[in-house]
mmCIF file of N, CA and C in Angstrom:
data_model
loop_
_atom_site.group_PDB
_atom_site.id
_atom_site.type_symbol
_atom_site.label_atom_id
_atom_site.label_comp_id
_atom_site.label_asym_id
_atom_site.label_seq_id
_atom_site.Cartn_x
_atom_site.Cartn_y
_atom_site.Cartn_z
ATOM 1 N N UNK W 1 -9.708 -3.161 22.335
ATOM 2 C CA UNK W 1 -8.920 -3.840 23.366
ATOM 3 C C UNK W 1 -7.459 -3.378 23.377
ATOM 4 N N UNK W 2 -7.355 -2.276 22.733
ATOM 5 C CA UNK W 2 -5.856 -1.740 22.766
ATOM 6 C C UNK W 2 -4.511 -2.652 22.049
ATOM 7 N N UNK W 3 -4.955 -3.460 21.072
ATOM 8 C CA UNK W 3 -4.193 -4.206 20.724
ATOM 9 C C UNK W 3 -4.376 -4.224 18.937
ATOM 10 N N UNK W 4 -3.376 -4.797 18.108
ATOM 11 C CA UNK W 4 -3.242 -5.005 16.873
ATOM 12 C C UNK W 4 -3.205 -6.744 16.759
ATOM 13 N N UNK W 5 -4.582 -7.389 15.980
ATOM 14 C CA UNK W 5 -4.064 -8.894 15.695
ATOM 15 C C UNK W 5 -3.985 -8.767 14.181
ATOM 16 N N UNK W 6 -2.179 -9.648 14.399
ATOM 17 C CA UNK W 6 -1.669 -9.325 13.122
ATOM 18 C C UNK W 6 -2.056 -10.725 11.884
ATOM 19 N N UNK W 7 -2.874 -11.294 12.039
ATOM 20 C CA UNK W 7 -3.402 -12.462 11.624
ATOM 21 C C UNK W 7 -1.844 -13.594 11.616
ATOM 22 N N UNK W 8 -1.992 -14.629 11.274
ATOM 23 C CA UNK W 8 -1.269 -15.776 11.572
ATOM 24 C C UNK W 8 0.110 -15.652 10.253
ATOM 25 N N UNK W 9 1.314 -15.493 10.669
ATOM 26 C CA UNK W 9 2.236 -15.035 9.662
ATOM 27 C C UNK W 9 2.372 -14.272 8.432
ATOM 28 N N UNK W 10 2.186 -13.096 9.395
ATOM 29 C CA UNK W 10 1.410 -11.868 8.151
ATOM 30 C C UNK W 10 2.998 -11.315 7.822
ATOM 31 N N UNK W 11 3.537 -11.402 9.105
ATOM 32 C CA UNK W 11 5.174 -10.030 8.969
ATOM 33 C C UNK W 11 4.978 -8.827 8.948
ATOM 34 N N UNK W 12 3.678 -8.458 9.947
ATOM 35 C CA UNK W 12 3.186 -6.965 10.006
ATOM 36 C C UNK W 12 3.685 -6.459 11.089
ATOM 37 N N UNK W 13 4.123 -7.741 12.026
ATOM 38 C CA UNK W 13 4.677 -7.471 13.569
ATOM 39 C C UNK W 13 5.395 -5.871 13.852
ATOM 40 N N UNK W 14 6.265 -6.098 13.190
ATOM 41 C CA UNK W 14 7.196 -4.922 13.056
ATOM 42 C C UNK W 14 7.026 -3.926 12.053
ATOM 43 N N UNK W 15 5.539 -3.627 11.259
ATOM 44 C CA UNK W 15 5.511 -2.590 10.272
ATOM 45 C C UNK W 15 4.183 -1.966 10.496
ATOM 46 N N UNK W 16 3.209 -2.662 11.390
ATOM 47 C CA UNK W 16 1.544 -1.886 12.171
ATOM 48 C C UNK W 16 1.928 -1.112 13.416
ATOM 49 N N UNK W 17 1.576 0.059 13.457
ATOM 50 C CA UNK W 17 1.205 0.470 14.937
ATOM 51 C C UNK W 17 0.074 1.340 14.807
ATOM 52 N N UNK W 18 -0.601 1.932 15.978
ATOM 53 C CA UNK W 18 -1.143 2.602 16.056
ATOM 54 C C UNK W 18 -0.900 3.930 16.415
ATOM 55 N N UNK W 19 -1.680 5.334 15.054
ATOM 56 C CA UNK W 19 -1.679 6.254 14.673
ATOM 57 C C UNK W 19 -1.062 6.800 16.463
ATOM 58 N N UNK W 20 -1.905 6.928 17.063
ATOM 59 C CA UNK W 20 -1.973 7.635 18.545
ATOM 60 C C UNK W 20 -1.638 6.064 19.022
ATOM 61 N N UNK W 21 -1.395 6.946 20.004
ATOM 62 C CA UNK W 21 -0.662 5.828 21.321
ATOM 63 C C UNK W 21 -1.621 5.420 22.352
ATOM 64 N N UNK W 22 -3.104 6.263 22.434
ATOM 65 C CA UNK W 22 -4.101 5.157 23.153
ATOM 66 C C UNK W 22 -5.085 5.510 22.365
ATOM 67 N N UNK W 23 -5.764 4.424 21.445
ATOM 68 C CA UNK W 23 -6.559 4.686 20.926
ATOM 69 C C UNK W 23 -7.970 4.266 21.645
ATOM 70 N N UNK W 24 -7.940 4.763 22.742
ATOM 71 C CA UNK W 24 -9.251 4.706 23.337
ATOM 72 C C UNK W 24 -9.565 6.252 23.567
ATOM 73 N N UNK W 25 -8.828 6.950 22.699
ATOM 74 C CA UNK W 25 -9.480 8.117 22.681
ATOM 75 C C UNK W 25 -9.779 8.668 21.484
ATOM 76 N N UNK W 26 -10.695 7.471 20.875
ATOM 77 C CA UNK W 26 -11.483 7.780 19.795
ATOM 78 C C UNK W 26 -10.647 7.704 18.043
ATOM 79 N N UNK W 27 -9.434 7.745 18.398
ATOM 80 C CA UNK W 27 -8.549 7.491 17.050
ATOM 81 C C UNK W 27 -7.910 6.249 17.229
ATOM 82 N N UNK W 28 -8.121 4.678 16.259
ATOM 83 C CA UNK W 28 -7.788 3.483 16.555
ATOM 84 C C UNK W 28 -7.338 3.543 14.884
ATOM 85 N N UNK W 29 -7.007 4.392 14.861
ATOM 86 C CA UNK W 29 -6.319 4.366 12.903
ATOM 87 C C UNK W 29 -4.648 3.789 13.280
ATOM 88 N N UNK W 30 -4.398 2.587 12.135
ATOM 89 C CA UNK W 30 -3.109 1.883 12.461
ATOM 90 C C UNK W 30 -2.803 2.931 10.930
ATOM 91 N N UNK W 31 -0.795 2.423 10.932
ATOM 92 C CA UNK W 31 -0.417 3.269 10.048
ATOM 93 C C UNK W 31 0.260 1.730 9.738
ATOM 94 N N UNK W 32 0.388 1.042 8.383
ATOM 95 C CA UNK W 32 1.196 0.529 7.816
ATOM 96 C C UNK W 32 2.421 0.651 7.116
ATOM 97 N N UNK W 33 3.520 0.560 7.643
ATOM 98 C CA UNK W 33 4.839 1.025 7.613
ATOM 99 C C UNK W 33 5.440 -0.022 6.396
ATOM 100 N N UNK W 34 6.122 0.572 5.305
ATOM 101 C CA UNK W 34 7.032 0.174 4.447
ATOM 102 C C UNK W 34 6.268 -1.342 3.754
ATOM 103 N N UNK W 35 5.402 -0.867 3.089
ATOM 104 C CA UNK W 35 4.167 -1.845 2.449
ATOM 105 C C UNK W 35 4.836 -2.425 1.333
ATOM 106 N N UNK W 36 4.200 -3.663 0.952
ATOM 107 C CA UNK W 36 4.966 -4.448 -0.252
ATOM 108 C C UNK W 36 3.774 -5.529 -0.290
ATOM 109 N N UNK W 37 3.748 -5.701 -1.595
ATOM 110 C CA UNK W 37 2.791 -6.287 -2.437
ATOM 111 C C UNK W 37 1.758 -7.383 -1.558
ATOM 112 N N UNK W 38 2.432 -8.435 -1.016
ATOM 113 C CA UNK W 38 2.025 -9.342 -0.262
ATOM 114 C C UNK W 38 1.354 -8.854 1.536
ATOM 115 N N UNK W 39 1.286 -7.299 0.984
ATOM 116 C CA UNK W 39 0.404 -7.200 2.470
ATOM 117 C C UNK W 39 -1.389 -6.830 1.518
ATOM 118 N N UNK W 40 -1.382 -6.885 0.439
ATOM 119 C CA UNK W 40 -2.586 -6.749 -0.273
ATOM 120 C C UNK W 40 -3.334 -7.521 0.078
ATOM 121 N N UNK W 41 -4.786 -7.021 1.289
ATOM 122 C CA UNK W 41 -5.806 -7.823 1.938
ATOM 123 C C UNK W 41 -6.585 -7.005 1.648
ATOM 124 N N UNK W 42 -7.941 -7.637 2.709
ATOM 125 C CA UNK W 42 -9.134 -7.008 3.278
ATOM 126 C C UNK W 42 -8.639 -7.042 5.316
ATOM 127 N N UNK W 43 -8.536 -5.537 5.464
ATOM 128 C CA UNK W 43 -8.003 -4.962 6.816
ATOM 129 C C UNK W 43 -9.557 -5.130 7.535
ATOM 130 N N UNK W 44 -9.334 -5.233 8.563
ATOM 131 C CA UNK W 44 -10.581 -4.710 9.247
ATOM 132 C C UNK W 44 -10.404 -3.947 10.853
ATOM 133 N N UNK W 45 -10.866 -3.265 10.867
ATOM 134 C CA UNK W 45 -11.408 -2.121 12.258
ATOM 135 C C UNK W 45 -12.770 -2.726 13.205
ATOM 136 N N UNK W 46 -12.340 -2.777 14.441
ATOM 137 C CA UNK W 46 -12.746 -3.456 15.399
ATOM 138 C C UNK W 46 -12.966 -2.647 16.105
ATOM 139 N N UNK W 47 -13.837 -2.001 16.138
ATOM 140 C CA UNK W 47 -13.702 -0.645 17.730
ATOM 141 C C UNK W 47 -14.943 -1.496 18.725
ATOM 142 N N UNK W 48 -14.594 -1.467 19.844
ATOM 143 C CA UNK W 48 -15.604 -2.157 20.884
ATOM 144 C C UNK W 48 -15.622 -0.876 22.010
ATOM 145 N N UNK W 49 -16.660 -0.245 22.489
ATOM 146 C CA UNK W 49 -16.911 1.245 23.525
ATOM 147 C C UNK W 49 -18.162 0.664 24.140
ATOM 148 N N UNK W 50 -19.512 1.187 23.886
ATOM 149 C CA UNK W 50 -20.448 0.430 24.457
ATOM 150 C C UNK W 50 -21.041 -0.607 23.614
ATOM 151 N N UNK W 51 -21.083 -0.334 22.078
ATOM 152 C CA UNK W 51 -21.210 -1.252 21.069
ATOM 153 C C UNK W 51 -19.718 -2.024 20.423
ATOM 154 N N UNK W 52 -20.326 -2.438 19.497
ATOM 155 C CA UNK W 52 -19.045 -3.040 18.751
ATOM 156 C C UNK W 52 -19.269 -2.340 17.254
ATOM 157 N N UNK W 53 -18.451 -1.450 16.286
ATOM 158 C CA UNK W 53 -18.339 -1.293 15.107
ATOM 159 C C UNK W 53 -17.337 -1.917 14.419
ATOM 160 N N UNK W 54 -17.362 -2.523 13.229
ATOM 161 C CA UNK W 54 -16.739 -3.082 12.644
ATOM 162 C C UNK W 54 -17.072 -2.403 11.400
ATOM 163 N N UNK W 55 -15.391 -2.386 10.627
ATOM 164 C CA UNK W 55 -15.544 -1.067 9.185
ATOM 165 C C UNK W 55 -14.116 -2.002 8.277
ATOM 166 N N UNK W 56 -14.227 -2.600 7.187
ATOM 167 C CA UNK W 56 -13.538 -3.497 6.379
ATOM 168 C C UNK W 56 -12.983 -2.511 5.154
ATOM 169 N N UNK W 57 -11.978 -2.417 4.973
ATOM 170 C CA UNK W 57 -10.932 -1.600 3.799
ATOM 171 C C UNK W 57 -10.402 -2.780 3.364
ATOM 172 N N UNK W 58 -10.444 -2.664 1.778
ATOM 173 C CA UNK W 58 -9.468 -3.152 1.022
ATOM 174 C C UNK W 58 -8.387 -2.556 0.371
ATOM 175 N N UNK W 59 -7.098 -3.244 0.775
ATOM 176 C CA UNK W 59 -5.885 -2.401 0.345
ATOM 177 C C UNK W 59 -5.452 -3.684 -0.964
ATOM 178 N N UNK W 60 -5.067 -2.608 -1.782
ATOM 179 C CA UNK W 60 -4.323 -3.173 -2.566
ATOM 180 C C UNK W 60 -2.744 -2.212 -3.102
ATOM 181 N N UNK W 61 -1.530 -3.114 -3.059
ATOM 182 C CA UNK W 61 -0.121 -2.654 -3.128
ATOM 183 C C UNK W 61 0.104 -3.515 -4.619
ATOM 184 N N UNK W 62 0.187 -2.404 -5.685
ATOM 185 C CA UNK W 62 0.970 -2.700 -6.703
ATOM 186 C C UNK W 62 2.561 -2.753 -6.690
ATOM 187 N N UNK W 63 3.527 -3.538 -7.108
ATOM 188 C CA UNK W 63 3.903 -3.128 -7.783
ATOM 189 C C UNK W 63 4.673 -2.408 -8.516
ATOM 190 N N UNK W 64 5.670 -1.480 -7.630
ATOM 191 C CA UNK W 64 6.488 -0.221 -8.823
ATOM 192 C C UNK W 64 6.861 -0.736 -9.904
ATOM 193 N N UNK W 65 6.612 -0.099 -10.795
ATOM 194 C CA UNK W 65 7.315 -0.413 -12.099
ATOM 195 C C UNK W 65 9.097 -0.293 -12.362
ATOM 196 N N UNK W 66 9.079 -1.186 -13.542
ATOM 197 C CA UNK W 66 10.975 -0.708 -13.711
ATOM 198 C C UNK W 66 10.973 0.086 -14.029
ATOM 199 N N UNK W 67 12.136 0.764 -14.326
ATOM 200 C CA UNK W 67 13.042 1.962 -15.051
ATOM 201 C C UNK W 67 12.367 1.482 -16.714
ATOM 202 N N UNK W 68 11.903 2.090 -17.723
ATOM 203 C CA UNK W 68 11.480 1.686 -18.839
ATOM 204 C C UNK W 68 12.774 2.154 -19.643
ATOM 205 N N UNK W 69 12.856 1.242 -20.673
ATOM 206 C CA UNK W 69 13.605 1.722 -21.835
ATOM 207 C C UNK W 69 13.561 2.136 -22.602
ATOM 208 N N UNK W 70 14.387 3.112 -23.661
ATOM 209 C CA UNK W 70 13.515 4.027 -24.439
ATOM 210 C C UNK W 70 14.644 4.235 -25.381
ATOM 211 N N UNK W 71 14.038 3.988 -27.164
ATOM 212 C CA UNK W 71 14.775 4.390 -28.274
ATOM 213 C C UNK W 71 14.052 4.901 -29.115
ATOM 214 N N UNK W 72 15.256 5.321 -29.836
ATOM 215 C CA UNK W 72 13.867 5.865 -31.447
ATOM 216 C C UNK W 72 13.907 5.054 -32.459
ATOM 217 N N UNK W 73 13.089 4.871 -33.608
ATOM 218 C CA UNK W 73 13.341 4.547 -34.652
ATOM 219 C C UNK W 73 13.314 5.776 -35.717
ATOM 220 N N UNK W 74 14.141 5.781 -36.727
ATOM 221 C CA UNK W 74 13.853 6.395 -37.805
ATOM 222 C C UNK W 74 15.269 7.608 -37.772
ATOM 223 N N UNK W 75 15.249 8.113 -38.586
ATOM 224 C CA UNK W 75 16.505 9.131 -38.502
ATOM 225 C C UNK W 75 16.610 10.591 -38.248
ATOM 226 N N UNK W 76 17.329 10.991 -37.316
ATOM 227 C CA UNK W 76 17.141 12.373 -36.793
ATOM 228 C C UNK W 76 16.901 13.400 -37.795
ATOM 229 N N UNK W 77 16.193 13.656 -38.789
ATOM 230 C CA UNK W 77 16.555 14.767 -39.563
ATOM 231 C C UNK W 77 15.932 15.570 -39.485
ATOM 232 N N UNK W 78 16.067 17.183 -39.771
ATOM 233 C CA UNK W 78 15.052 18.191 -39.220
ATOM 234 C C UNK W 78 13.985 18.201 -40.278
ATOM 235 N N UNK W 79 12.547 18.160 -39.964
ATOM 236 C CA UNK W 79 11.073 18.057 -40.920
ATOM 237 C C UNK W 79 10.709 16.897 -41.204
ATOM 238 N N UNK W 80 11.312 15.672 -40.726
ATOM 239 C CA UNK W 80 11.261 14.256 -41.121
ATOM 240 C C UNK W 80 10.675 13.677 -39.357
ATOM 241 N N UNK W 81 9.801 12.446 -39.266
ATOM 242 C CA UNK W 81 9.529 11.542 -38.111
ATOM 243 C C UNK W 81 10.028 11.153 -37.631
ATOM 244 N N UNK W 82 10.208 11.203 -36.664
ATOM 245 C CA UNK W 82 10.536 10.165 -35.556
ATOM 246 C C UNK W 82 10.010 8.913 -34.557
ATOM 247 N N UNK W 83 9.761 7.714 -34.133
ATOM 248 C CA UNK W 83 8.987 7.414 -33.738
ATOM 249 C C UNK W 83 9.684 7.100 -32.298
ATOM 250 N N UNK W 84 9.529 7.199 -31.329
ATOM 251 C CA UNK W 84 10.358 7.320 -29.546
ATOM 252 C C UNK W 84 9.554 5.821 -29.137
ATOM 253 N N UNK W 85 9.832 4.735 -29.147
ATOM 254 C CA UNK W 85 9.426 3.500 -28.385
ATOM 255 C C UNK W 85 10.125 3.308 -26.752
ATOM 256 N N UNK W 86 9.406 3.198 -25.846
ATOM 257 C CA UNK W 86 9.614 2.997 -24.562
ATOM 258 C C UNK W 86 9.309 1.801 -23.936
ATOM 259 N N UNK W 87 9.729 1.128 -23.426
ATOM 260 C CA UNK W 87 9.269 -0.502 -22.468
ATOM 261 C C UNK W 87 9.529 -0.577 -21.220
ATOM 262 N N UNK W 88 8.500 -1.279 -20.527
ATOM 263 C CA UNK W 88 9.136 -1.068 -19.166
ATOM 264 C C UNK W 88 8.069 -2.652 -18.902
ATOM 265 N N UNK W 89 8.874 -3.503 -17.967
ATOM 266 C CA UNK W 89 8.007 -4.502 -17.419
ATOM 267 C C UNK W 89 6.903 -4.485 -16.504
#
């Protein structure tokens, strides 16, 4: 039907469009613009021509990690261990 329903206060308004500009010519692929955690669903594809196909993706948005932190223990000496500990949340 040439349209995107963005389900009921999703905030996709302004970050879904579609790939091509009429997707009645066979490409109805949306592109999700500048994704963040809380758009992690089950999407679904609606194509209606003479039948109806319906095709369900699950997206899932982790996440970036922090900057991790990173020290050593033990003492720099040459032929001796070192152990490099890193953390990151």
């Amino acid at each position: 039907d040439h349209h995107v329903n963005y389900g009921s206060g999703s905030g996709l308004q302004d970050r879904v469009a579609f790939v091509q500009n009429d997707p009645s010519q066979y490409d109805a692929s949306i592109r999700l613009a500048d994704l963040q955690v809380s758009d992690t669903g089950t999407y679904q594809c609606r194509v209606k021509k003479n039948t109806v196909a319906v095709h369900e993706v699950i997206v899932t948005v982790q996440e970036k990690p922090a900057t991790p932190q990173c020290w050593t223990e033990g003492e720099l000496i040459e032929g001796s261990s070192i152990l490099l500990r890193c953390y990151s949340r």
